[in-house]
XYZ file of C-alpha atoms in Angstrom:
244
model
C -0.024 0.016 0.000
C 1.212 3.474 -0.849
C 0.843 6.077 1.902
C 2.011 9.709 1.890
C 2.504 11.224 5.394
C 2.976 14.767 6.593
C 6.383 15.087 8.237
C 7.638 17.916 10.435
C 10.212 17.881 13.178
C 10.621 21.382 14.540
C 14.103 20.548 15.882
C 15.499 19.673 12.406
C 13.092 20.802 9.680
C 12.697 24.295 8.360
C 9.252 23.528 7.025
C 6.843 20.569 6.699
C 7.045 18.095 3.809
C 5.242 14.947 2.604
C 7.053 11.588 2.713
C 5.959 8.658 0.606
C 6.002 5.109 1.897
C 5.234 1.727 0.368
C 4.184 -0.658 3.149
C 3.954 -4.442 2.876
C 0.734 -5.411 4.658
C 0.368 -8.736 6.390
C -2.563 -11.026 6.906
C -4.724 -9.544 9.583
C -3.841 -5.931 8.808
C -7.298 -4.391 8.334
C -7.194 -0.888 9.739
C -5.140 2.157 8.861
C -3.410 1.979 12.252
C -2.119 -1.451 11.335
C -0.411 0.027 8.259
C 1.005 2.874 10.336
C 2.505 0.446 12.773
C 4.228 -1.349 9.889
C 5.631 1.993 8.714
C 6.753 2.780 12.236
C 8.657 -0.526 12.210
C 10.613 0.542 9.113
C 10.952 4.203 10.108
C 10.992 4.798 13.796
C 11.343 8.569 13.309
C 7.643 8.835 12.482
C 5.577 10.291 15.343
C 1.906 9.515 15.969
C -0.406 8.978 18.854
C -2.107 5.618 19.489
C -3.459 3.669 22.485
C -6.532 1.515 22.701
C -6.850 0.521 19.013
C -10.656 0.199 19.697
C -12.036 3.631 18.786
C -12.420 4.484 22.514
C -9.447 6.666 23.515
C -9.541 8.989 20.454
C -5.756 9.411 20.535
C -5.043 8.427 16.936
C -7.268 11.059 15.266
C -5.801 12.530 12.130
C -6.732 13.871 8.692
C -7.183 10.893 6.313
C -7.497 11.670 2.630
C -8.816 15.122 3.489
C -11.237 14.016 6.243
C -10.706 13.756 9.964
C -11.035 10.288 11.432
C -9.478 7.625 13.659
C -6.748 5.501 12.246
C -7.823 2.524 14.325
C -11.360 2.463 12.968
C -10.618 3.386 9.359
C -10.650 0.255 7.157
C -7.780 -0.029 4.685
C -10.164 -1.437 2.023
C -12.145 1.793 2.078
C -9.192 4.059 1.311
C -8.115 5.287 -2.129
C -4.388 5.153 -2.780
C -2.095 6.823 -2.267
C -3.465 7.367 1.206
C -2.583 10.942 2.305
C -2.281 11.510 6.059
C -1.915 14.890 7.738
C -2.351 16.109 11.275
C -5.764 17.441 12.274
C -6.118 21.057 10.990
C -6.485 24.111 13.162
C -4.110 23.038 15.941
C -0.316 23.566 16.276
C 1.796 20.586 15.112
C 4.138 19.188 17.757
C 5.703 16.719 15.358
C 4.478 14.784 12.298
C 0.908 13.656 12.980
C 0.944 14.786 16.629
C -0.929 18.043 17.396
C -0.999 20.174 20.493
C -4.484 19.633 22.040
C -4.074 22.341 24.710
C -6.522 24.770 23.089
C -9.093 21.984 22.587
C -9.039 20.957 26.217
C -9.072 24.524 27.448
C -12.355 25.105 25.658
C -13.711 21.764 26.775
C -12.854 22.483 30.429
C -14.324 25.996 30.193
C -17.870 24.622 30.047
C -17.385 22.876 33.430
C -18.005 19.327 32.095
C -19.008 17.863 35.457
C -22.154 17.682 37.566
C -22.905 20.746 39.690
C -25.281 19.953 42.548
C -25.218 21.639 45.964
C -27.733 19.294 47.662
C -26.428 17.054 50.431
C -24.807 13.860 49.134
C -27.351 10.991 49.002
C -26.660 7.693 50.661
C -26.467 5.862 47.374
C -26.601 7.871 44.134
C -28.546 10.731 42.568
C -31.385 8.949 40.837
C -32.900 9.726 37.434
C -36.025 8.522 35.730
C -35.537 6.363 32.609
C -36.903 9.291 30.590
C -34.368 11.776 32.005
C -31.517 9.305 31.564
C -32.455 8.797 27.940
C -31.913 12.536 27.348
C -28.192 11.994 27.766
C -27.928 9.374 24.938
C -25.887 10.732 22.061
C -24.115 13.201 24.319
C -21.992 11.342 26.907
C -20.360 9.055 24.335
C -17.902 11.679 23.086
C -14.296 10.418 23.297
C -12.727 13.877 22.931
C -10.691 12.958 19.964
C -10.979 16.510 18.545
C -11.985 15.388 15.103
C -15.214 17.429 15.105
C -13.693 20.641 16.463
C -10.707 20.619 14.151
C -13.023 20.013 11.132
C -14.981 23.131 11.967
C -14.145 26.355 9.988
C -15.449 28.444 12.827
C -12.820 26.975 15.060
C -10.116 27.582 12.398
C -11.156 31.238 12.234
C -11.549 31.746 16.042
C -9.535 29.022 17.752
C -9.064 31.122 20.922
C -12.739 32.140 21.238
C -15.121 29.521 19.786
C -15.682 26.605 22.183
C -16.126 24.159 19.337
C -18.551 21.294 18.748
C -17.149 18.891 21.299
C -17.115 21.440 24.128
C -20.542 22.712 23.321
C -22.002 19.184 23.254
C -20.454 18.632 26.656
C -22.077 21.805 27.892
C -25.531 20.629 26.685
C -24.939 17.168 28.181
C -24.935 18.828 31.645
C -27.528 21.465 30.939
C -30.015 18.682 30.095
C -29.014 16.488 33.008
C -31.862 16.447 35.493
C -29.391 16.064 38.402
C -27.516 19.290 37.546
C -28.459 22.594 39.190
C -26.430 25.051 37.137
C -28.423 25.529 33.951
C -28.596 29.314 34.285
C -24.830 29.524 35.053
C -23.995 27.279 32.074
C -26.101 29.276 29.627
C -24.667 32.542 30.947
C -21.181 31.133 30.427
C -21.938 30.847 26.699
C -23.423 34.340 26.402
C -20.757 35.634 24.090
C -20.670 36.461 20.371
C -17.942 33.879 19.807
C -18.201 31.022 22.373
C -21.519 29.698 21.010
C -22.832 31.775 18.143
C -19.865 31.167 15.725
C -21.570 27.868 14.886
C -23.131 28.273 11.434
C -24.483 24.773 11.009
C -21.830 23.713 8.452
C -22.224 20.151 9.779
C -18.595 19.077 9.361
C -18.689 17.977 13.015
C -21.482 15.478 12.293
C -19.755 14.166 9.116
C -16.444 13.281 10.821
C -17.516 12.102 14.303
C -16.167 8.517 14.712
C -18.988 7.809 17.275
C -21.707 9.017 14.918
C -22.807 11.782 17.368
C -24.524 15.054 16.425
C -22.865 18.060 18.103
C -24.785 20.350 15.765
C -28.131 19.251 17.248
C -26.836 19.861 20.786
C -25.686 23.379 19.834
C -29.074 24.108 18.234
C -30.830 23.083 21.503
C -28.543 25.374 23.515
C -29.506 28.283 21.242
C -33.175 27.403 21.665
C -32.812 27.450 25.496
C -31.115 30.816 25.334
C -33.942 32.202 23.246
C -36.501 30.915 25.706
C -34.578 32.509 28.589
C -34.392 35.800 26.756
C -38.195 35.675 26.216
C -38.738 34.942 29.863
C -36.597 37.882 30.988
C -38.357 40.198 28.602
C -41.753 39.094 29.892
C -40.675 39.607 33.496
C -39.351 43.049 32.643
C -42.603 43.981 30.975
C -44.630 42.817 33.985
C -42.367 44.793 36.301
C -42.779 47.972 34.293
C -46.528 47.520 34.086
C -46.778 47.015 37.845
C -44.882 50.241 38.436
């Protein structure tokens, strides 16, 4: 198989370049990560991230033939040759296919992706009805690979301001959680021209998500909630003025 890979070592290279490889696949090599491991065996200078090989950890996300995806879940038989591999766009390159995820995780952490509840701790756990639990389906499964966020033009244009699809989906995951008590705080946290509203429904996030999630739908629901809250505030203000 012929594979062309983006190479860049800031310690030795003045600029990035593409390096071509021909890899001899063995029986049992089915995924792109298998081919990359073969290349790594013949050229140990190649840098990439990998871990679980099961599409769970999200560490081997990269740009594959122009589209973000996971090397461990991308079937070799589905790829046109030569396979062209680049690091995920929109983030600084540390080396070769390894990108600096600092900005991604800063945005993700900024939405406080954890339960906020000031009630006394229960003896067992905080219960939910089956209906409330079902609202979390399609939200909690995110593996934080960064494929969706780095496929989003709004993130490319405003990487320091736009939270990105993954972070915004995490925000909605806790906004809609019946056990959480910080809905108003979470919505206020996103009251900014850039943090939420840079999403223009381009849908790249949905197209590339390896877990088949829909961050765009979650973002749309956050916008709906903010509209509802704005209407409620306006109504209360009108009532107050009328009373005066």
